[in-house]
Amino acid sequence: MSSPNGPAAKTERLLNLVLCLLYTRRPLPKSKIRDIVPQYGDAASGEAFDRMFERDKDELRELGIPLVTAEIGGVWDDEVGYRIDQREYALPDIEFEPDELAVLGLASRTWAHASLAGPAAQALRKLKAAGIERDGDSLIGIEPRLGTSEPAFEQVKNAVVGQQTISFGYRTGGQGEVNTRRVQPWGLASWHGRWYLTGFDLDRDASRVFRLSRIDGEVSVVRKAEPYTVPADHRAQEMIRSTVGEQEPRPSVVRVREGRGQSLRRRGTVGAVEGEWTVLDVPFTDPYAFADEVSGYGADVVVDEPAEVRELVVARLQGALAAHGAGAA
């Protein structure tokens, strides 16, 4: 159970205060507010209530809630009353142009991983409930995919958001040896199709960049770790760029079925047309990310070169076949 003075109790008290002041037809005096809001009734004394109420008023105003005061007469003669101006508090009706709706739909579909697809889908449902429909046909052929398939993504993302020191096994790029790292996470960013964590390595006493795909096993939160702050001038992508470096594009040759692989067609150069197949020269930087993209097209895209990418695609398709059984072939 949360403390009566804890963050959860404070949030509930502020919410009750907003509801109280938002739906009243006239300004309410402090005495009436104390009777309506349950948490104020639990105050030890009138002075304690006054201090709590003054702090809450300041916090609501800092949050941008239009709390107004007015002189009230009648029963509470010469007393100040409080209310929230509904006209200032309510959001105006939002209207979107067709191209704006297309962008919203595109953004919601960019995230390929379930952990991030939920909030995007929820936002679209709210738009639909408000009578706002997006044009799905306008997205055909322009839909990017931003995958977060690394097993450690969710745990690392939570650690970055919560500023929690974490520990994990990490494979080196050379021999593949796994060492334990204790890291204060600073940021998380995608670079050339791969996700990287930036942070401060406690064991090496230096800032470091970690590729998520090299994290081995579970990511654990370090208990009783010292609190830390992220450097004010930290820029995750700049740190990753300076550490990992730019990757020179490499050539590939792929065959794409007619009407398919629009993303590849936009980036590639047509080499030949063979019946229903178009031969494309497509540049890529990361073979693993490129294999992920190509394998998503299934039988509509075939990699001829390089052999490295072709083998990665074959391995992914075979894995999908094994996972779904031979009956799905």
XYZ file of C-alpha atoms in Angstrom:
329
model
C 0.000 0.000 0.000
C 1.361 3.465 -0.859
C 2.180 5.975 1.832
C -0.540 8.614 2.519
C 2.146 11.190 1.734
C 3.780 9.307 -1.138
C 3.777 10.167 -4.856
C 0.698 8.028 -5.585
C -1.320 9.679 -2.802
C -0.269 13.134 -3.985
C -1.277 12.347 -7.562
C -4.677 11.096 -6.390
C -5.163 14.224 -4.259
C -4.323 16.546 -7.174
C -6.635 14.605 -9.462
C -9.484 14.881 -6.964
C -8.817 18.610 -6.628
C -8.932 19.084 -10.403
C -12.207 17.169 -10.669
C -13.657 19.174 -7.798
C -12.777 22.548 -9.326
C -13.479 21.580 -12.912
C -17.100 20.564 -12.462
C -18.292 23.199 -10.027
C -20.629 25.883 -11.355
C -19.288 28.569 -9.055
C -16.004 29.246 -7.248
C -15.574 27.173 -4.102
C -14.046 28.411 -0.842
C -11.251 26.485 0.865
C -13.597 25.211 3.567
C -15.870 23.594 0.992
C -12.914 22.170 -0.953
C -11.612 20.577 2.253
C -14.958 18.842 2.728
C -15.093 17.545 -0.866
C -11.515 16.322 -1.411
C -11.060 13.259 0.878
C -7.302 13.697 1.401
C -7.768 17.224 2.741
C -10.147 15.936 5.379
C -7.335 13.769 6.746
C -5.090 16.795 7.412
C -3.948 16.956 11.050
C -4.941 20.596 11.476
C -6.245 23.637 9.677
C -2.700 24.933 9.295
C -1.583 21.626 7.748
C -4.464 21.784 5.286
C -3.613 25.383 4.350
C 0.001 24.470 3.611
C -1.025 21.427 1.564
C -3.619 23.382 -0.400
C -1.213 26.235 -1.198
C 1.380 23.754 -2.510
C -1.247 21.993 -4.599
C -2.450 25.269 -6.123
C 1.092 26.180 -7.155
C 1.653 22.735 -8.663
C -1.558 22.884 -10.717
C -0.561 26.257 -12.115
C 2.925 24.960 -12.957
C 1.241 22.149 -14.884
C -0.603 24.759 -16.938
C -4.031 24.150 -15.404
C -5.995 27.457 -15.470
C -6.846 27.808 -11.772
C -8.663 31.103 -11.210
C -9.784 32.909 -8.072
C -12.826 35.080 -7.541
C -14.511 36.978 -4.731
C -17.644 35.161 -3.574
C -20.549 36.470 -1.553
C -23.597 34.961 0.045
C -22.816 32.350 2.663
C -19.080 32.878 2.285
C -19.157 36.679 2.266
C -15.853 38.410 1.393
C -14.112 35.056 0.898
C -12.009 33.927 -2.048
C -13.277 31.031 -4.152
C -11.479 28.765 -6.605
C -12.428 27.062 -9.846
C -10.913 25.881 -13.156
C -11.890 27.716 -16.307
C -13.294 24.949 -18.508
C -12.933 27.013 -21.674
C -9.209 27.420 -21.072
C -8.745 23.871 -19.787
C -10.457 22.008 -22.636
C -8.532 21.164 -25.786
C -9.928 22.552 -29.035
C -11.254 20.184 -31.661
C -8.408 18.730 -33.668
C -8.751 18.405 -37.415
C -6.232 16.710 -39.673
C -5.606 17.071 -43.373
C -5.365 13.843 -45.426
C -1.565 14.076 -45.667
C -1.300 14.603 -41.893
C -3.435 11.517 -41.267
C -1.155 9.539 -43.563
C 1.867 10.602 -41.518
C 0.133 9.662 -38.254
C -0.717 6.241 -39.623
C 2.799 5.818 -40.934
C 4.318 6.713 -37.554
C 2.042 4.283 -35.739
C 3.093 1.442 -38.037
C 6.811 2.201 -38.026
C 7.465 0.351 -34.768
C 7.569 -3.352 -35.508
C 7.982 -4.584 -31.922
C 4.956 -5.317 -29.731
C 6.373 -3.384 -26.764
C 6.186 -0.144 -28.728
C 3.331 -0.945 -31.092
C 0.747 -0.869 -28.274
C 0.841 2.869 -27.502
C 0.858 3.723 -31.206
C -2.172 1.523 -31.873
C -3.945 3.020 -28.851
C -3.402 6.516 -30.217
C -4.928 5.510 -33.546
C -7.944 4.003 -31.784
C -8.520 7.304 -29.983
C -8.399 9.163 -33.281
C -10.865 6.721 -34.788
C -13.189 7.052 -31.800
C -13.199 10.804 -32.398
C -14.374 10.204 -35.955
C -10.965 10.750 -37.560
C -10.126 8.146 -40.178
C -6.728 7.705 -41.789
C -6.152 6.797 -45.408
C -4.441 3.411 -45.305
C -4.014 3.223 -49.070
C -1.745 6.264 -49.029
C 0.835 4.308 -47.019
C 1.389 1.568 -49.576
C 4.992 1.524 -50.695
C 6.260 4.142 -48.202
C 6.080 2.213 -44.949
C 9.404 1.901 -43.112
C 9.961 -0.643 -40.382
C 11.870 0.209 -37.214
C 12.492 -3.126 -35.534
C 13.367 -3.674 -31.888
C 13.851 -7.403 -32.035
C 16.873 -7.571 -29.708
C 15.801 -9.521 -26.589
C 17.416 -6.935 -24.309
C 15.607 -3.934 -25.844
C 12.703 -3.722 -23.396
C 14.849 -4.067 -20.269
C 17.453 -1.589 -21.499
C 14.789 0.904 -22.568
C 13.184 0.753 -19.113
C 16.575 1.251 -17.465
C 17.287 4.320 -19.598
C 13.889 5.847 -18.813
C 14.158 5.036 -15.094
C 17.882 5.907 -14.810
C 18.606 2.510 -13.254
C 22.099 1.035 -13.122
C 22.110 -2.348 -14.888
C 24.331 -5.395 -15.230
C 24.550 -7.732 -18.209
C 26.794 -10.158 -20.062
C 28.398 -8.635 -23.138
C 30.112 -10.382 -26.056
C 33.179 -8.678 -27.456
C 33.363 -8.095 -31.194
C 36.565 -10.058 -31.666
C 36.744 -13.399 -29.846
C 33.120 -13.350 -28.725
C 34.106 -13.705 -25.066
C 31.328 -12.772 -22.626
C 32.151 -10.371 -19.791
C 29.892 -8.843 -17.178
C 29.331 -5.110 -17.491
C 27.828 -2.741 -14.916
C 26.507 0.347 -16.658
C 24.732 3.580 -15.838
C 22.493 3.953 -18.933
C 22.420 7.349 -20.632
C 20.651 6.836 -23.939
C 19.330 4.399 -26.538
C 19.479 5.029 -30.282
C 19.366 3.247 -33.631
C 22.397 3.580 -35.903
C 22.563 1.981 -39.359
C 19.824 -0.495 -38.461
C 21.278 -1.519 -35.070
C 20.334 -0.423 -31.570
C 23.041 0.872 -29.244
C 23.125 1.746 -25.559
C 25.256 4.650 -24.381
C 26.302 4.980 -20.768
C 29.023 4.947 -18.146
C 30.838 1.641 -17.565
C 31.434 1.461 -13.797
C 34.084 -1.279 -14.000
C 36.112 0.541 -16.652
C 35.403 4.000 -15.224
C 34.668 5.411 -18.666
C 31.800 6.162 -21.021
C 31.046 3.348 -23.466
C 28.752 2.312 -26.325
C 27.160 -1.170 -26.330
C 25.419 -2.889 -29.225
C 22.218 -4.491 -27.971
C 22.580 -7.568 -30.159
C 25.778 -8.443 -28.253
C 24.090 -8.458 -24.855
C 24.063 -12.057 -23.632
C 21.264 -13.243 -21.351
C 19.132 -11.195 -18.984
C 19.654 -7.560 -18.052
C 19.543 -7.084 -14.271
C 18.948 -3.918 -12.276
C 21.787 -3.320 -9.781
C 20.218 -2.960 -6.363
C 21.418 -0.249 -3.966
C 23.347 1.431 -6.773
C 24.353 5.042 -6.364
C 22.008 7.513 -8.100
C 23.415 9.241 -11.153
C 22.549 11.933 -13.647
C 22.925 11.879 -17.411
C 25.389 14.533 -18.646
C 23.497 17.590 -19.835
C 25.432 17.690 -23.106
C 25.007 13.984 -23.892
C 23.838 13.177 -27.421
C 23.410 9.445 -27.930
C 23.676 9.377 -31.728
C 26.723 11.637 -31.770
C 28.453 9.387 -29.236
C 27.552 6.287 -31.252
C 28.699 7.907 -34.497
C 32.072 8.835 -33.045
C 32.550 5.369 -31.515
C 31.145 3.046 -34.181
C 31.928 5.298 -37.129
C 30.226 5.724 -40.455
C 29.655 2.555 -42.461
C 30.420 2.614 -46.153
C 27.566 1.301 -48.324
C 28.119 -2.108 -49.889
C 26.558 -3.383 -53.133
C 23.990 -6.152 -53.425
C 22.059 -7.745 -56.274
C 18.465 -8.740 -55.587
C 15.552 -9.924 -57.733
C 12.176 -8.396 -56.892
C 8.808 -9.682 -58.071
C 6.621 -7.268 -60.062
C 4.644 -4.910 -57.808
C 6.611 -5.869 -54.687
C 9.575 -4.595 -52.695
C 8.806 -0.889 -53.103
C 11.345 0.144 -50.469
C 14.086 -1.743 -52.307
C 12.991 -0.284 -55.644
C 13.253 3.272 -54.315
C 16.826 2.738 -53.103
C 18.043 0.486 -55.889
C 19.084 0.837 -59.488
C 17.443 -1.333 -62.134
C 19.918 -3.692 -63.761
C 17.561 -5.797 -65.882
C 13.937 -6.969 -66.218
C 13.395 -10.720 -66.546
C 9.713 -11.526 -66.948
C 7.945 -10.763 -63.662
C 11.302 -10.128 -61.929
C 13.318 -6.918 -61.743
C 17.034 -7.201 -61.012
C 18.137 -4.378 -58.693
C 21.481 -3.137 -57.425
C 20.699 -2.095 -53.833
C 23.278 -0.546 -51.477
C 23.277 -1.583 -47.812
C 25.427 -1.020 -44.726
C 24.540 -3.655 -42.128
C 24.140 -7.206 -43.515
C 21.977 -8.332 -40.591
C 19.564 -5.406 -40.855
C 19.426 -5.811 -44.636
C 18.688 -9.537 -44.257
C 15.880 -8.700 -41.829
C 14.361 -6.329 -44.367
C 14.663 -8.693 -47.332
C 13.352 -11.752 -45.501
C 10.237 -9.751 -44.597
C 9.222 -9.898 -48.275
C 9.255 -13.699 -48.239
C 9.290 -15.287 -51.700
C 8.896 -11.931 -53.466
C 12.563 -10.975 -53.085
C 15.603 -13.167 -53.800
C 19.182 -12.194 -52.938
C 21.785 -13.173 -55.538
C 24.756 -11.298 -54.043
C 26.542 -11.089 -51.705
C 26.590 -14.642 -50.400
C 26.784 -13.384 -46.813
C 23.387 -11.697 -47.015
C 21.876 -14.552 -49.019
C 22.861 -17.039 -46.279
C 21.438 -14.775 -43.566
C 18.127 -14.509 -45.429
C 17.962 -18.290 -45.982
C 18.636 -18.854 -42.271
C 15.813 -16.499 -41.301
C 13.323 -18.107 -43.672
C 14.285 -21.584 -42.503
C 13.843 -20.460 -38.912
C 10.375 -19.122 -39.702
C 9.476 -22.418 -41.410
C 10.681 -24.422 -38.432
C 8.792 -22.220 -35.985
C 5.488 -22.550 -37.861
C 5.852 -26.150 -38.956
C 6.166 -27.766 -42.347
C 2.401 -27.456 -42.893
C 2.811 -23.700 -43.376
C 5.292 -24.118 -46.262
